[in-house]
PDB file of C-alpha atoms in Angstrom:
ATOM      1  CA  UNK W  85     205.918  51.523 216.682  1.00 67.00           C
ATOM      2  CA  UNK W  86     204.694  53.170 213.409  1.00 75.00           C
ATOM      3  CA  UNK W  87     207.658  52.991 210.991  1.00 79.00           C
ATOM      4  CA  UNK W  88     207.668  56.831 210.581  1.00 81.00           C
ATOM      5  CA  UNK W  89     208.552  57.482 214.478  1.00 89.00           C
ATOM      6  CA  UNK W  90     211.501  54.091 213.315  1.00 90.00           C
ATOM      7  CA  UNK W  91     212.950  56.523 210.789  1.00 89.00           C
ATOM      8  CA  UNK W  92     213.432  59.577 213.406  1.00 86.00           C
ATOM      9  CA  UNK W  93     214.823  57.545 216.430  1.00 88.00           C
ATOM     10  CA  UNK W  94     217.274  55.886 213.894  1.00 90.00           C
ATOM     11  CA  UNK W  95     217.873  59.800 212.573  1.00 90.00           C
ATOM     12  CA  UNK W  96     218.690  60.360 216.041  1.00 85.00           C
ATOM     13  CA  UNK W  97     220.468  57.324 216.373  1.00 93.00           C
ATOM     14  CA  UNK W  98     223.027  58.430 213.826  1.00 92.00           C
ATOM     15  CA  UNK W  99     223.019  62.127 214.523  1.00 87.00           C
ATOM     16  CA  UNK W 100     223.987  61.322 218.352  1.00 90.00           C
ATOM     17  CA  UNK W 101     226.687  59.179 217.131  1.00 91.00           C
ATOM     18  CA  UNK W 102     228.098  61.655 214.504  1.00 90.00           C
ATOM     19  CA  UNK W 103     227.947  64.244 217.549  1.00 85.00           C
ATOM     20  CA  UNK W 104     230.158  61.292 220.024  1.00 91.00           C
ATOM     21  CA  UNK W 105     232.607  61.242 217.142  1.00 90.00           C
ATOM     22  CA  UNK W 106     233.622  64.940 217.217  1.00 86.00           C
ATOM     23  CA  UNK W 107     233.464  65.012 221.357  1.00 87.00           C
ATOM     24  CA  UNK W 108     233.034  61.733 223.403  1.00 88.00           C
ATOM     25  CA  UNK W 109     232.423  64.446 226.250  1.00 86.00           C
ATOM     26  CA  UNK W 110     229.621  66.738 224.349  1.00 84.00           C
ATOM     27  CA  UNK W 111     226.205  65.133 226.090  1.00 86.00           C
ATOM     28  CA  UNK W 112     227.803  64.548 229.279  1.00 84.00           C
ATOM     29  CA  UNK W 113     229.109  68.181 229.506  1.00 80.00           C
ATOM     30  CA  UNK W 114     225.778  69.308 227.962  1.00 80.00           C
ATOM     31  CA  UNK W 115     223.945  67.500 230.646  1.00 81.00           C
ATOM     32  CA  UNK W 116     225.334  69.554 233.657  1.00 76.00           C
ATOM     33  CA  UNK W 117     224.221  73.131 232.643  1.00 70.00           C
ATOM     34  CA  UNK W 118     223.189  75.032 230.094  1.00 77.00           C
ATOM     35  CA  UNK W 119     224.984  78.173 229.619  1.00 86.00           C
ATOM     36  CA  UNK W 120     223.938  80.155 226.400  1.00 93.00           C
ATOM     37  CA  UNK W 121     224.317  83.528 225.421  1.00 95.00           C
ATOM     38  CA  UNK W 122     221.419  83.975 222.897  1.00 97.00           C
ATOM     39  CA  UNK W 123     217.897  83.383 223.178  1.00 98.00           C
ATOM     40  CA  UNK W 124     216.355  83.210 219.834  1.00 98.00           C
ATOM     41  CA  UNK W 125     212.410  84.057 219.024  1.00 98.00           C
ATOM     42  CA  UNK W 126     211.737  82.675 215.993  1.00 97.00           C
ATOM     43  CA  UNK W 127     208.843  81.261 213.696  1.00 97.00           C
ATOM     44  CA  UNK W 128     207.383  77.984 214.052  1.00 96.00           C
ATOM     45  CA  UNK W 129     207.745  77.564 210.204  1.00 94.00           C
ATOM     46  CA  UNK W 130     209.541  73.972 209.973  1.00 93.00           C
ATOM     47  CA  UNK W 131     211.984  75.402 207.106  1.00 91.00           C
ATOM     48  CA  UNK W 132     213.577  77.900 210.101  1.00 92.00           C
ATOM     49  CA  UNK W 133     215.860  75.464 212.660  1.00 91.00           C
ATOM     50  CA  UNK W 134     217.104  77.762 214.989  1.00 93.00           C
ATOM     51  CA  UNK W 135     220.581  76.327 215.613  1.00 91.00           C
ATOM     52  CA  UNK W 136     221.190  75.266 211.811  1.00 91.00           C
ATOM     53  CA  UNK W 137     220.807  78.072 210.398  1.00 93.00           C
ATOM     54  CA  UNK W 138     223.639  79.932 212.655  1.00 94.00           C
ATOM     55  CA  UNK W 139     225.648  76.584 212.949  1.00 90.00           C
ATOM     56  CA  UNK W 140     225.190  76.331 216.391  1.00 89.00           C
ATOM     57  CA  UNK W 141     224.612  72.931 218.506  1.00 83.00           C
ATOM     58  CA  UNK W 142     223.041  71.825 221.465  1.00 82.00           C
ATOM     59  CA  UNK W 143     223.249  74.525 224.199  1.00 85.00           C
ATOM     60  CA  UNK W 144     223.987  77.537 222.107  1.00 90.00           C
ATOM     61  CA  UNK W 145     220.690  78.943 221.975  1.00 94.00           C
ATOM     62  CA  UNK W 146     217.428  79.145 224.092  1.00 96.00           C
ATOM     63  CA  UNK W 147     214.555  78.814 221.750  1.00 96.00           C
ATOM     64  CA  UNK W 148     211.226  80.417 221.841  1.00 97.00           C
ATOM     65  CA  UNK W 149     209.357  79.917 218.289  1.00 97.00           C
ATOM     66  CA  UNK W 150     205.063  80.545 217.735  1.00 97.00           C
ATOM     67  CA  UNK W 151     204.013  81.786 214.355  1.00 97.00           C
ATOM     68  CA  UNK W 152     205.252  84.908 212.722  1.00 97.00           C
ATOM     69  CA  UNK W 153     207.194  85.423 215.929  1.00 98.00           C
ATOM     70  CA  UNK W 154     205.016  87.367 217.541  1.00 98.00           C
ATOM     71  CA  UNK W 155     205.807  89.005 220.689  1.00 98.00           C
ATOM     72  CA  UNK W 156     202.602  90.101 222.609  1.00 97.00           C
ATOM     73  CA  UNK W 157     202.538  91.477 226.389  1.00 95.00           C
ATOM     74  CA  UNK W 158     199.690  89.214 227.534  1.00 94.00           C
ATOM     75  CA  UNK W 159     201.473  86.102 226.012  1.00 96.00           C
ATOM     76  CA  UNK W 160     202.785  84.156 229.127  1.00 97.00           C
ATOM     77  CA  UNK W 161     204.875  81.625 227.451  1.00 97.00           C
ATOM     78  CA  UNK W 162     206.555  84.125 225.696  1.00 98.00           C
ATOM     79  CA  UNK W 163     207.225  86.413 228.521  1.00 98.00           C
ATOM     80  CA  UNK W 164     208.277  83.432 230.903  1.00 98.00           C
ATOM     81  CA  UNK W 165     210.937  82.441 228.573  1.00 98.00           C
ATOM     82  CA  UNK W 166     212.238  86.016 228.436  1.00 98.00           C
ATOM     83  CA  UNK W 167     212.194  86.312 231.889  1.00 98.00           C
ATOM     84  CA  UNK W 168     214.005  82.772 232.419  1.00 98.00           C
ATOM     85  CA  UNK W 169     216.443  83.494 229.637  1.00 98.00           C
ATOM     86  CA  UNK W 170     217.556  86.887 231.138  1.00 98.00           C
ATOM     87  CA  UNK W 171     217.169  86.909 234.843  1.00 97.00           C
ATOM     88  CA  UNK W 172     218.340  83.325 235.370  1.00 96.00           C
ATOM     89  CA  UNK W 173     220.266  82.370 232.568  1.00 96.00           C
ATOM     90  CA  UNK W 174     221.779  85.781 231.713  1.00 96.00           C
ATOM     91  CA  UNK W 175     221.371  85.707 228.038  1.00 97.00           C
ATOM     92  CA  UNK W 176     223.406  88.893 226.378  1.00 97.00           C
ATOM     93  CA  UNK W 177     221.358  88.767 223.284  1.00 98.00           C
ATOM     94  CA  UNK W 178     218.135  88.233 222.628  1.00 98.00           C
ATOM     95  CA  UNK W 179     217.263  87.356 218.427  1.00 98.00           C
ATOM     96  CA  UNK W 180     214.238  88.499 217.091  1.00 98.00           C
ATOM     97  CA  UNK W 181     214.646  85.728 213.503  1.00 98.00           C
ATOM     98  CA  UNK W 182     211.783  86.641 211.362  1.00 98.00           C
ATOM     99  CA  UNK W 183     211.543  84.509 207.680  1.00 98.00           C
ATOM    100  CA  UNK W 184     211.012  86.086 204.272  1.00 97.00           C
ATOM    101  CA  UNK W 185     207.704  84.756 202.502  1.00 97.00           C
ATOM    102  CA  UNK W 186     206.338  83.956 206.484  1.00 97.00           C
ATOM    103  CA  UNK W 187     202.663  81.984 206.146  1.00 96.00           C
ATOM    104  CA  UNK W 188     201.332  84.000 209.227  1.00 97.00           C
ATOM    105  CA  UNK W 189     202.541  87.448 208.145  1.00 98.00           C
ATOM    106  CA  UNK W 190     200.856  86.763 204.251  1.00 97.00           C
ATOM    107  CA  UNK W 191     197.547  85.732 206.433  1.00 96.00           C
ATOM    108  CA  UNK W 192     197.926  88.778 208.509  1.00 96.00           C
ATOM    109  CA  UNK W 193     197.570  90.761 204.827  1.00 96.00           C
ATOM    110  CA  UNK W 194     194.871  88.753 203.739  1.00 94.00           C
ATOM    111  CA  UNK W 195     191.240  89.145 205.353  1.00 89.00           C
ATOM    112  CA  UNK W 196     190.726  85.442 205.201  1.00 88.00           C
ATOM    113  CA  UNK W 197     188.937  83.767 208.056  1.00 89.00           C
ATOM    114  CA  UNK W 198     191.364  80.822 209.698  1.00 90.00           C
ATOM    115  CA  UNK W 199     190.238  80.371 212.919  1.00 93.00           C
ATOM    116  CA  UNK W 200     191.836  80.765 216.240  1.00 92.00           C
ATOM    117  CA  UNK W 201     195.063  82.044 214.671  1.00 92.00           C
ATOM    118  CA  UNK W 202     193.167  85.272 213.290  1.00 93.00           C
ATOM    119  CA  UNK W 203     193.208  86.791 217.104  1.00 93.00           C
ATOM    120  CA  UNK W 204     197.079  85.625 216.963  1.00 95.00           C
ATOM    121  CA  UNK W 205     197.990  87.379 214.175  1.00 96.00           C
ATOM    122  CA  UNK W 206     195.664  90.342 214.433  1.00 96.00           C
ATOM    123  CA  UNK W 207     198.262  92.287 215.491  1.00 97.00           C
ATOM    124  CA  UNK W 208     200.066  92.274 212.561  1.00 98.00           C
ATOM    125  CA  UNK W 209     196.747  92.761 210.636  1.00 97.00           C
ATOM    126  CA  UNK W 210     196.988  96.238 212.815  1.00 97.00           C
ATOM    127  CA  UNK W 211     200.788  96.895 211.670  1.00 98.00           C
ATOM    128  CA  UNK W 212     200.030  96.219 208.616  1.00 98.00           C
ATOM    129  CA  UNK W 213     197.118  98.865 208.083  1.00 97.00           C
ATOM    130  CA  UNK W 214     199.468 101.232 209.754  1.00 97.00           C
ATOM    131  CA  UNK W 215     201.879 101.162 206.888  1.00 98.00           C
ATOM    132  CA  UNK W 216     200.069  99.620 204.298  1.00 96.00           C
ATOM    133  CA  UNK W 217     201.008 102.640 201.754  1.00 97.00           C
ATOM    134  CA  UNK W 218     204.280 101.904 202.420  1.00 98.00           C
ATOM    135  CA  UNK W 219     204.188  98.363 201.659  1.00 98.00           C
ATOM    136  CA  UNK W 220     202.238  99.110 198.767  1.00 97.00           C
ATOM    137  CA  UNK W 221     204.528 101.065 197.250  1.00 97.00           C
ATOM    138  CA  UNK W 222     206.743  97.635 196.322  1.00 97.00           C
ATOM    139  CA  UNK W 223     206.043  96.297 192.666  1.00 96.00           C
ATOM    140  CA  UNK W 224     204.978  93.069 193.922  1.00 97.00           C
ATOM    141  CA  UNK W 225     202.761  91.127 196.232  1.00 96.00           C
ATOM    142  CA  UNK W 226     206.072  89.068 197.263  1.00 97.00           C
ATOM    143  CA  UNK W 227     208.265  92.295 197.419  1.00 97.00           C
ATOM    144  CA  UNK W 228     205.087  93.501 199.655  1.00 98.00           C
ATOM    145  CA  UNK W 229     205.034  90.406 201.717  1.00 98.00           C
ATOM    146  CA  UNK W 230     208.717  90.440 202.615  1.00 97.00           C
ATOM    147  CA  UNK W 231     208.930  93.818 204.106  1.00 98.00           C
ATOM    148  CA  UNK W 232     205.961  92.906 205.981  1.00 98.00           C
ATOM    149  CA  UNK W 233     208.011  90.388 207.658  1.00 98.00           C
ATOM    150  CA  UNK W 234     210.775  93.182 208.301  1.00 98.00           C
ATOM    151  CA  UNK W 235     208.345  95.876 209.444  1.00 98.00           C
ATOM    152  CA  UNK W 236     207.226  92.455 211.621  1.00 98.00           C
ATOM    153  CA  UNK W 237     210.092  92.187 213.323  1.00 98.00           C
ATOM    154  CA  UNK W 238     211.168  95.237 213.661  1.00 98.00           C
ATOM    155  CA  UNK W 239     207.897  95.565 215.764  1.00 98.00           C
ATOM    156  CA  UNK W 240     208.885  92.789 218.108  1.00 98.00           C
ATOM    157  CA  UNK W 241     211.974  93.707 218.527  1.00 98.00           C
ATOM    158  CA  UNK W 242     210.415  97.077 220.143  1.00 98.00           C
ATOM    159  CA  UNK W 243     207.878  94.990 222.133  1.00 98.00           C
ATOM    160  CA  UNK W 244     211.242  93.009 223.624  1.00 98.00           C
ATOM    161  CA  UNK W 245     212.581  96.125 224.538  1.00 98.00           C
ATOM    162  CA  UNK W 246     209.258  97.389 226.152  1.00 98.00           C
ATOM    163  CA  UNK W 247     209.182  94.599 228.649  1.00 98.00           C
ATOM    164  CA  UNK W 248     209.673  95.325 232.593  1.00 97.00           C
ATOM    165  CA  UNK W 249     211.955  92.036 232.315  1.00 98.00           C
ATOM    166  CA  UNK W 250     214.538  93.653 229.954  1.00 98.00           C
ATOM    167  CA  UNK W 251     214.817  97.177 231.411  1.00 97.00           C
ATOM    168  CA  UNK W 252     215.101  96.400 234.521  1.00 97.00           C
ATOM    169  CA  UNK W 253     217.973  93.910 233.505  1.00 97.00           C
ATOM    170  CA  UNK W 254     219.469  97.265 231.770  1.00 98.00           C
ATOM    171  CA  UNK W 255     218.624  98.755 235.771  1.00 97.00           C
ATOM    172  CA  UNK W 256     220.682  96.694 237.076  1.00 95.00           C
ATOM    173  CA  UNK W 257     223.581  97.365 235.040  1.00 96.00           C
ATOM    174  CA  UNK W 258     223.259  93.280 232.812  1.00 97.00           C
ATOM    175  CA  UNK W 259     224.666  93.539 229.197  1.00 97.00           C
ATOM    176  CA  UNK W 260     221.862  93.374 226.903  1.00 98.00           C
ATOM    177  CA  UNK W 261     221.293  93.474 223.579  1.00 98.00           C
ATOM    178  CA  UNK W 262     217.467  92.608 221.429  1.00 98.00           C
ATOM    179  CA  UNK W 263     218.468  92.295 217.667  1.00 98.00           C
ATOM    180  CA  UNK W 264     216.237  91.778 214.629  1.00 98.00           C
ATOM    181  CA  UNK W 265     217.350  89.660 211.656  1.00 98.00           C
ATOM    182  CA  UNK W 266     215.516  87.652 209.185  1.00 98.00           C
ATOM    183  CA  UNK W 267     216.236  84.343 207.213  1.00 97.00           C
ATOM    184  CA  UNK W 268     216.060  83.823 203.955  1.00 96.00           C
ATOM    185  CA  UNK W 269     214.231  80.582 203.024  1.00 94.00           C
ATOM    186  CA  UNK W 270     215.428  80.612 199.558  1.00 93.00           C
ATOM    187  CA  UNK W 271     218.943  81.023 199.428  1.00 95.00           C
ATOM    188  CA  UNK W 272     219.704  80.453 203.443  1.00 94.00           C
ATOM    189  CA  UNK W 273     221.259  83.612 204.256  1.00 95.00           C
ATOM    190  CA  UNK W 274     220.371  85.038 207.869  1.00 97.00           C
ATOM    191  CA  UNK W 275     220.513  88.780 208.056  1.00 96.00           C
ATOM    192  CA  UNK W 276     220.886  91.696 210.647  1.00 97.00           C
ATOM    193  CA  UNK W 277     218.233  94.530 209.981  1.00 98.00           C
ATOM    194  CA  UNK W 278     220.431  96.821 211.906  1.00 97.00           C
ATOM    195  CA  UNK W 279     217.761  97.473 214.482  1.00 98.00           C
ATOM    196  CA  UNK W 280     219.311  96.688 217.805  1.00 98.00           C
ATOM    197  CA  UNK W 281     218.684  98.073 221.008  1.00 98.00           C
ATOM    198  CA  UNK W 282     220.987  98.000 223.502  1.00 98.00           C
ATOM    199  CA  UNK W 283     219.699 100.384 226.498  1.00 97.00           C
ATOM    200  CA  UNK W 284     216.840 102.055 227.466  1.00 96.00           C
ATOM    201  CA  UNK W 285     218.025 105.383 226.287  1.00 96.00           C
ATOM    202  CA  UNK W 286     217.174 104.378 222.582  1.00 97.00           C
ATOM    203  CA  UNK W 287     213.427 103.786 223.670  1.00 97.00           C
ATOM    204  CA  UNK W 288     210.999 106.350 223.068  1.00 96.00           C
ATOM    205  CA  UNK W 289     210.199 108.395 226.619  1.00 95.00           C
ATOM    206  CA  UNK W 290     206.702 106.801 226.604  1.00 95.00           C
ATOM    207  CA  UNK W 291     208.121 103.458 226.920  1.00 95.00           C
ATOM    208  CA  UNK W 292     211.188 103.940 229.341  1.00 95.00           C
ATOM    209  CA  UNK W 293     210.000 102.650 232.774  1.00 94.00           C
ATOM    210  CA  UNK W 294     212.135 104.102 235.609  1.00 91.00           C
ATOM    211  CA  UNK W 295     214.086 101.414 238.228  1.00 88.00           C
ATOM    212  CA  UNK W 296     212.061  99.290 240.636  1.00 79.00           C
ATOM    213  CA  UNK W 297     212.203 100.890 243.766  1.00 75.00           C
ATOM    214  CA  UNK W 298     213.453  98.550 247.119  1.00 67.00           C
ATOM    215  CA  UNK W 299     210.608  96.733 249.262  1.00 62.00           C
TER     216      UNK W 299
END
């Protein structure tokens, strides 16, 4: 065993142990069900841990993160965690987490040739020439970058909402609600953008699909 993969299993060691301390009972309760409320889309950045950043543990959240938390309509992992999280385990809020100064959203402005990740992101390349005389009018190219990342999610947030799997949890009468906040990498603070939707009566008309009808 290479003595990096030593230094996380004795990590582990100590954080289970720490965890045994505050609740002898936590992993065996933890083991029978999981039962969250939230399912969080995030970044894959390594400086955005879901459940640190909103103190939660083990449980709290179900966690779907790909870079610049991008929510596309032809992405099947995405859209089979949104479907597990709300028809099965009856999430009541879904958390679009975006990140100030995001690596795939400052690529996404750039016309620098990456690779496979160009197709990923070229969606944002496309929101990005939609309002780039808005984001232009910020005095500098980190002011610029950072609402980019709002105006990011923001846009997910709307593609959440767009999806069969959500209004047709609205149909049936399930609480819902697809919020869009962002973290802060520099000072740690995790903020709401104020952009929730909550029904399909906030949706534009082109976007509300009307209730499955019975087989």
């Amino acid at each position: 065993m290479s003595d990096d993969l030593q230094q996380l299993i004795e990590n582990n060691a100590r954080w289970a142990e720490a965890i045994l301390q505050e609740d002898p009972n936590f992993f065996s309760k933890l083991a029978k069900q999981q039962e969250p409320e939230y399912l969080w889309i995030g970044c894959s950045d390594a400086r955005v841990p879901a459940n640190e950043i909103v103190g939660m543990l083990p449980g709290d959240l179900f966690v779907h993160r790909n870079v610049a938390n991008v929510v596309l309509h032809t992405d099947l992992n995405c859209l089979s965690v949104i479907q597990y999280a709300v028809d099965v385990l009856k999430v009541k809020h879904i958390l679009v987490t975006g990140h100030y100064g995001c690596g795939g959203v400052r690529a996404a402005m750039r016309d620098d040739q990456l690779g496979l990740i160009d197709g990923w992101l070229r969606t944002i390349r496309d929101l990005y020439y939609e309002y780039r005389d808005h984001v232009a009018s910020f005095p500098s190219e980190e002011a610029q970058l950072d609402r980019m990342c709002e105006l990011n999610v923001i846009q997910q947030v709307a593609n959440v909402s767009h999806t069969a799997i959500v209004q047709n949890a609205w149909h049936r009468g399930q609480p819902l609600s697809i919020h869009g906040c962002i973290y802060g990498i520099k000072d740690g603070i995790w903020k709401d953008l104020n952009v929730t939707i909550s029904g399909p009566e906030q949706l534009p008309p082109q976007y509300r699909l009307r209730p499955r009808r019975p087989e």
